[in-house]
Coordinates of C-alpha atoms in Angstrom, one line a residue:
M1078 CA -4.6 13.9 32.0
D1079 CA -1.5 13.2 34.0
N1080 CA -0.2 10.2 32.1
V1081 CA 2.6 11.5 29.8
E1082 CA 2.2 8.5 27.4
E1083 CA -1.5 9.3 27.0
I1084 CA -0.7 12.9 26.2
V1085 CA 1.9 11.9 23.6
A1086 CA -0.5 9.3 22.1
I1087 CA -3.0 12.2 21.4
S1088 CA -0.6 14.9 20.4
D1089 CA 2.0 12.9 18.5
P1090 CA 1.1 9.2 17.9
G1091 CA 4.2 8.8 15.8
E1092 CA 6.3 8.9 18.9
V1093 CA 4.4 6.1 20.7
G1094 CA 6.5 3.0 20.8
R1095 CA 9.4 4.6 19.0
D1096 CA 11.9 2.2 20.6
E1097 CA 10.3 -0.6 18.6
H1098 CA 10.2 1.3 15.3
N1099 CA 12.4 0.2 12.5
R1100 CA 13.7 2.3 9.6
G1101 CA 10.5 1.8 7.6
D1102 CA 8.4 2.9 10.5
R1103 CA 10.4 6.1 11.0
F1104 CA 10.3 6.8 7.2
V1105 CA 6.5 6.6 7.3
V1106 CA 6.1 8.8 10.4
Q1107 CA 8.5 11.5 9.1
L1108 CA 7.0 11.6 5.7
S1109 CA 3.5 11.7 7.2
N1110 CA 4.4 14.5 9.5
I1111 CA 5.3 16.5 6.4
A1112 CA 2.1 15.5 4.6
A1113 CA 0.1 16.6 7.7
W1114 CA 0.6 20.2 6.5
L1115 CA -1.7 19.4 3.6
F1116 CA -4.7 19.7 6.1
P1117 CA -4.2 23.4 7.1
I1118 CA -3.6 24.2 3.4
L1119 CA -6.8 22.3 2.6
M1120 CA -8.7 24.4 5.2
V1121 CA -7.4 27.6 3.7
A1122 CA -8.5 26.5 0.2
I1123 CA -12.0 25.6 1.4
T1124 CA -12.4 28.9 3.3
A1125 CA -11.1 30.9 0.3
Q1126 CA -13.5 29.1 -2.0
V1127 CA -16.5 29.7 0.3
I1128 CA -15.7 33.4 0.5
L1129 CA -15.1 33.7 -3.2
R1130 CA -18.3 31.8 -4.1
N1131 CA -20.4 33.9 -1.8
N1132 CA -19.1 37.0 -3.6
G1133 CA -19.8 35.6 -7.1
M1134 CA -16.2 34.7 -7.9
N1135 CA -16.3 30.9 -8.0
Q1136 CA -12.9 29.4 -8.9
A1137 CA -13.0 26.0 -10.5
W1138 CA -9.3 25.4 -9.8
L1139 CA -9.9 25.8 -6.1
D1140 CA -12.6 23.0 -6.2
D1141 CA -10.1 20.7 -7.9
L1142 CA -7.3 21.7 -5.5
Q1143 CA -9.5 20.7 -2.6
W1144 CA -9.9 17.2 -4.0
W1145 CA -6.2 16.9 -4.8
L1146 CA -5.2 17.9 -1.3
Y1147 CA -7.9 15.8 0.4
G1148 CA -7.0 12.7 -1.6
A1149 CA -3.3 13.1 -1.0
A1150 CA -3.6 13.7 2.7
V1151 CA -6.0 10.7 3.2
L1152 CA -3.8 8.3 1.4
M1153 CA -0.7 9.4 3.4
G1154 CA -2.8 9.2 6.5
V1155 CA -3.6 5.5 5.8
G1156 CA 0.1 4.6 6.0
Y1157 CA 0.5 6.7 9.2
A1158 CA -2.5 5.0 10.8
V1159 CA -1.0 1.5 10.1
T1160 CA 2.4 2.5 11.6
T1161 CA 1.0 4.1 14.7
D1162 CA -1.8 1.6 15.1
S1163 CA -4.2 4.5 15.3
H1164 CA -6.8 3.2 12.8
V1165 CA -10.4 2.6 13.9
R1166 CA -11.0 -1.0 15.3
V1167 CA -14.4 -2.4 15.3
D1168 CA -13.5 -5.3 17.5
I1169 CA -14.9 -5.9 20.9
L1170 CA -12.6 -8.8 21.6
Y1171 CA -9.2 -7.4 20.6
D1172 CA -8.7 -5.1 23.7
N1173 CA -9.0 -8.1 26.0
F1174 CA -6.5 -10.2 24.1
P1175 CA -3.1 -10.9 25.7
E1176 CA -0.2 -9.1 24.1
D1177 CA 1.0 -12.1 22.1
K1178 CA -2.5 -12.8 20.7
K1179 CA -2.8 -9.1 19.8
T1180 CA 0.5 -9.4 17.9
R1181 CA -0.6 -12.4 16.0
T1182 CA -3.9 -10.8 15.2
N1183 CA -2.1 -7.7 13.9
L1184 CA 0.1 -9.9 11.7
F1185 CA -2.8 -11.8 10.2
A1186 CA -4.9 -8.6 9.7
I1187 CA -2.0 -6.7 8.0
G1188 CA -0.2 -9.4 6.2
W1189 CA -3.0 -11.7 5.1
L1190 CA -5.9 -9.2 4.7
F1191 CA -4.8 -5.6 4.3
L1192 CA -1.5 -5.7 2.4
P1193 CA -2.9 -7.9 -0.4
F1194 CA -5.6 -5.3 -0.9
I1195 CA -3.0 -2.6 -1.1
I1196 CA -1.0 -4.5 -3.7
L1197 CA -4.1 -5.1 -5.8
S1198 CA -4.9 -1.4 -5.5
W1199 CA -1.4 -0.5 -6.7
D1200 CA -1.8 -2.7 -9.7
V1201 CA -5.2 -1.2 -10.6
T1202 CA -4.1 2.4 -10.2
Y1203 CA -0.9 1.7 -12.2
D1204 CA -3.0 1.4 -15.3
Y1205 CA -5.0 4.5 -14.4
A1206 CA -1.7 6.5 -13.9
V1207 CA -0.2 5.3 -17.2
S1208 CA -3.4 5.9 -19.2
S1209 CA -3.7 9.4 -17.6
V1210 CA -0.1 10.3 -18.5
R1211 CA -0.5 9.1 -22.1
A1212 CA -3.7 11.1 -22.5
D1213 CA -2.3 14.1 -20.7
E1214 CA -5.5 14.1 -18.7
G1215 CA -6.8 17.3 -17.3
S1216 CA -9.7 18.8 -15.4
D1217 CA -13.3 18.6 -16.8
S1218 CA -13.5 22.4 -16.2
P1219 CA -11.6 24.8 -18.6
N1220 CA -10.6 26.8 -15.5
G1221 CA -9.8 23.8 -13.3
L1222 CA -6.5 22.2 -12.4
H1223 CA -5.0 20.4 -15.4
N1224 CA -2.3 17.7 -15.5
L1225 CA -4.6 15.4 -13.6
W1226 CA -2.1 12.7 -14.3
I1227 CA 0.0 14.1 -11.4
L1228 CA -2.7 13.2 -8.9
K1229 CA -3.2 9.7 -10.4
C1230 CA 0.6 9.0 -10.4
F1231 CA 0.7 10.2 -6.8
M1232 CA -2.2 7.9 -5.9
N1233 CA -0.3 5.0 -7.4
A1234 CA 2.9 5.9 -5.5
A1235 CA 0.9 6.4 -2.3
F1236 CA 0.0 2.7 -2.3
V1237 CA 3.7 1.9 -2.4
F1238 CA 4.0 4.1 0.7
I1239 CA 1.2 2.3 2.4
G1240 CA 2.8 -1.0 1.4
I1241 CA 6.0 0.1 3.1
A1242 CA 4.0 1.0 6.2
C1243 CA 2.4 -2.5 6.2
W1244 CA 5.6 -4.4 5.7
S1245 CA 7.4 -2.4 8.4
A1246 CA 4.5 -3.1 10.8
I1247 CA 4.8 -6.8 10.0
V1248 CA 8.5 -6.8 10.8
R1249 CA 7.9 -4.9 14.0
N1250 CA 5.2 -7.3 15.1
L1251 CA 7.2 -10.3 14.2
K1252 CA 10.1 -9.1 16.3
R1253 CA 7.9 -9.4 19.3
L1254 CA 7.5 -13.1 18.7
H1255 CA 10.6 -14.2 16.8
E1256 CA 13.6 -12.8 15.0
P1257 CA 12.1 -11.4 11.8
K1258 CA 13.9 -13.5 9.3
L1259 CA 13.0 -12.9 5.7
W1260 CA 11.2 -16.3 5.3
R1261 CA 9.1 -15.4 8.4
Q1262 CA 8.2 -12.0 6.9
L1263 CA 7.2 -13.7 3.6
W1264 CA 5.1 -16.2 5.5
A1265 CA 3.5 -13.6 7.7
A1266 CA 2.4 -11.9 4.5
F1267 CA 2.0 -15.0 2.3
P1268 CA -0.9 -13.7 0.2
A1269 CA 1.0 -10.5 -0.4
T1270 CA 4.1 -12.6 -1.3
F1271 CA 2.1 -14.5 -3.8
L1272 CA 0.6 -11.3 -5.4
L1273 CA 4.1 -9.7 -5.6
L1274 CA 5.5 -12.8 -7.3
N1275 CA 2.6 -12.8 -9.7
L1276 CA 3.0 -9.1 -10.6
T1277 CA 6.8 -9.6 -10.9
I1278 CA 6.4 -12.5 -13.3
Y1279 CA 3.6 -10.7 -15.2
Y1280 CA 5.3 -7.4 -15.7
G1281 CA 8.7 -9.1 -16.3
L1282 CA 7.1 -11.2 -19.1
Y1283 CA 5.3 -8.2 -20.5
L1284 CA 8.5 -6.1 -20.6
T1285 CA 10.4 -8.9 -22.2
M1286 CA 7.7 -9.5 -24.8
S1287 CA 7.5 -5.7 -25.5
L1288 CA 11.2 -5.6 -26.3
L1289 CA 11.0 -8.7 -28.5
A1290 CA 7.7 -7.7 -30.3
E1291 CA 7.7 -6.5 -33.9
E1292 CA 7.3 -2.9 -34.5
G1293 CA 3.7 -1.8 -34.5
T1294 CA 2.5 -4.5 -32.1
S1295 CA 0.0 -3.1 -29.7
N1296 CA 0.0 -3.4 -26.0
R1297 CA -3.2 -5.4 -26.1
D1298 CA -1.7 -7.9 -28.6
I1299 CA 1.3 -8.3 -26.3
S1300 CA -0.9 -9.0 -23.2
R1301 CA -2.8 -11.6 -25.2
G1302 CA 0.3 -13.5 -26.2
P1303 CA 0.9 -17.2 -25.4
A1304 CA 2.8 -16.4 -22.3
F1305 CA -0.3 -15.0 -20.8
G1306 CA -2.5 -17.9 -21.6
E1307 CA -4.8 -19.7 -19.1
I1308 CA -5.2 -23.1 -17.6
E1309 CA -8.6 -24.5 -16.9
F1310 CA -9.3 -26.1 -13.5
G1311 CA -12.9 -27.3 -13.8
P1312 CA -15.1 -24.2 -14.0
Y1313 CA -12.1 -22.0 -13.1
E1314 CA -9.4 -20.4 -15.3
L1315 CA -6.0 -19.4 -14.0
T1316 CA -3.4 -17.6 -16.0
Y1317 CA 0.1 -19.1 -16.3
T1318 CA 1.5 -16.3 -14.2
V1319 CA -0.9 -17.0 -11.4
V1320 CA 0.0 -20.7 -11.5
A1321 CA 3.7 -19.9 -11.5
A1322 CA 3.3 -17.6 -8.5
L1323 CA 1.3 -20.2 -6.6
I1324 CA 4.1 -22.7 -7.2
L1325 CA 7.0 -20.4 -6.5
A1326 CA 5.7 -18.6 -3.4
P1327 CA 5.8 -21.7 -1.1
I1328 CA 9.0 -22.9 -2.7
L1329 CA 10.6 -19.5 -2.0
V1330 CA 9.5 -19.5 1.7
L1331 CA 10.6 -23.1 2.2
A1332 CA 13.9 -22.5 0.5
L1333 CA 14.7 -19.4 2.6
R1334 CA 13.7 -21.3 5.7
A1335 CA 16.0 -24.2 4.8
L1336 CA 18.9 -21.7 4.3
D1337 CA 18.3 -20.1 7.7
T1338 CA 21.6 -21.0 9.4
S1339 CA 20.6 -19.4 12.7
R1340 CA 17.5 -21.7 12.8
K1341 CA 19.7 -24.8 12.3
A1342 CA 22.1 -23.6 14.9
G1343 CA 19.3 -23.1 17.4
S1344 CA 18.0 -26.6 16.8

């Protein structure tokens, strides 16, 4: 293999296209390079457990450690794969697209499909993490690794890391087509913009209601308050926060677009 770029792509994908990388991309690559050391540690843990088990000295904490290391490494690897574009593609058409069409495909795939899923995953795992911390969750085995809440908190934080990787990739791809103004970024990830607004409104209201609630009011009672009611649209029901986000998301994008002085100057 004589092509230096091909060698670099295999040995260190994080250096491919470095000239295009923004700060978010470099942050993801550098943190992922550190996290990559989890894999040799995982190999040592697996080997040690196999040897100990074959000698009748099974260690439950080593079993747990393997899952902890594997889960952490895989989640960090997702962000790295997004940044380096090294994820597996099952697309027989993409390779033959012209570069601008590839860029638009990347923007749609990341901003409209993948990033919304990551935001939803963060929201779901947030409750897991909080519940685990409150319960001081530990291993099922008496000799296992306890403080399982550490792993669940890391899992929730990892989705933030992946989200940074996605948004940085959106900015990088946008830059190939236009100047990546904020309104263009929000539009390129419009479903994610809507979800972020919805979560911001929801948790903002929840925090406000928690501060104003009478002593002894449970979290469930707060989340069932009038501010979190629903509006019926035929057979469908939408919460007030969702409706507010649906209204505010396009307004935000259009307002930022209208305030884009460089766009006005160009026209």
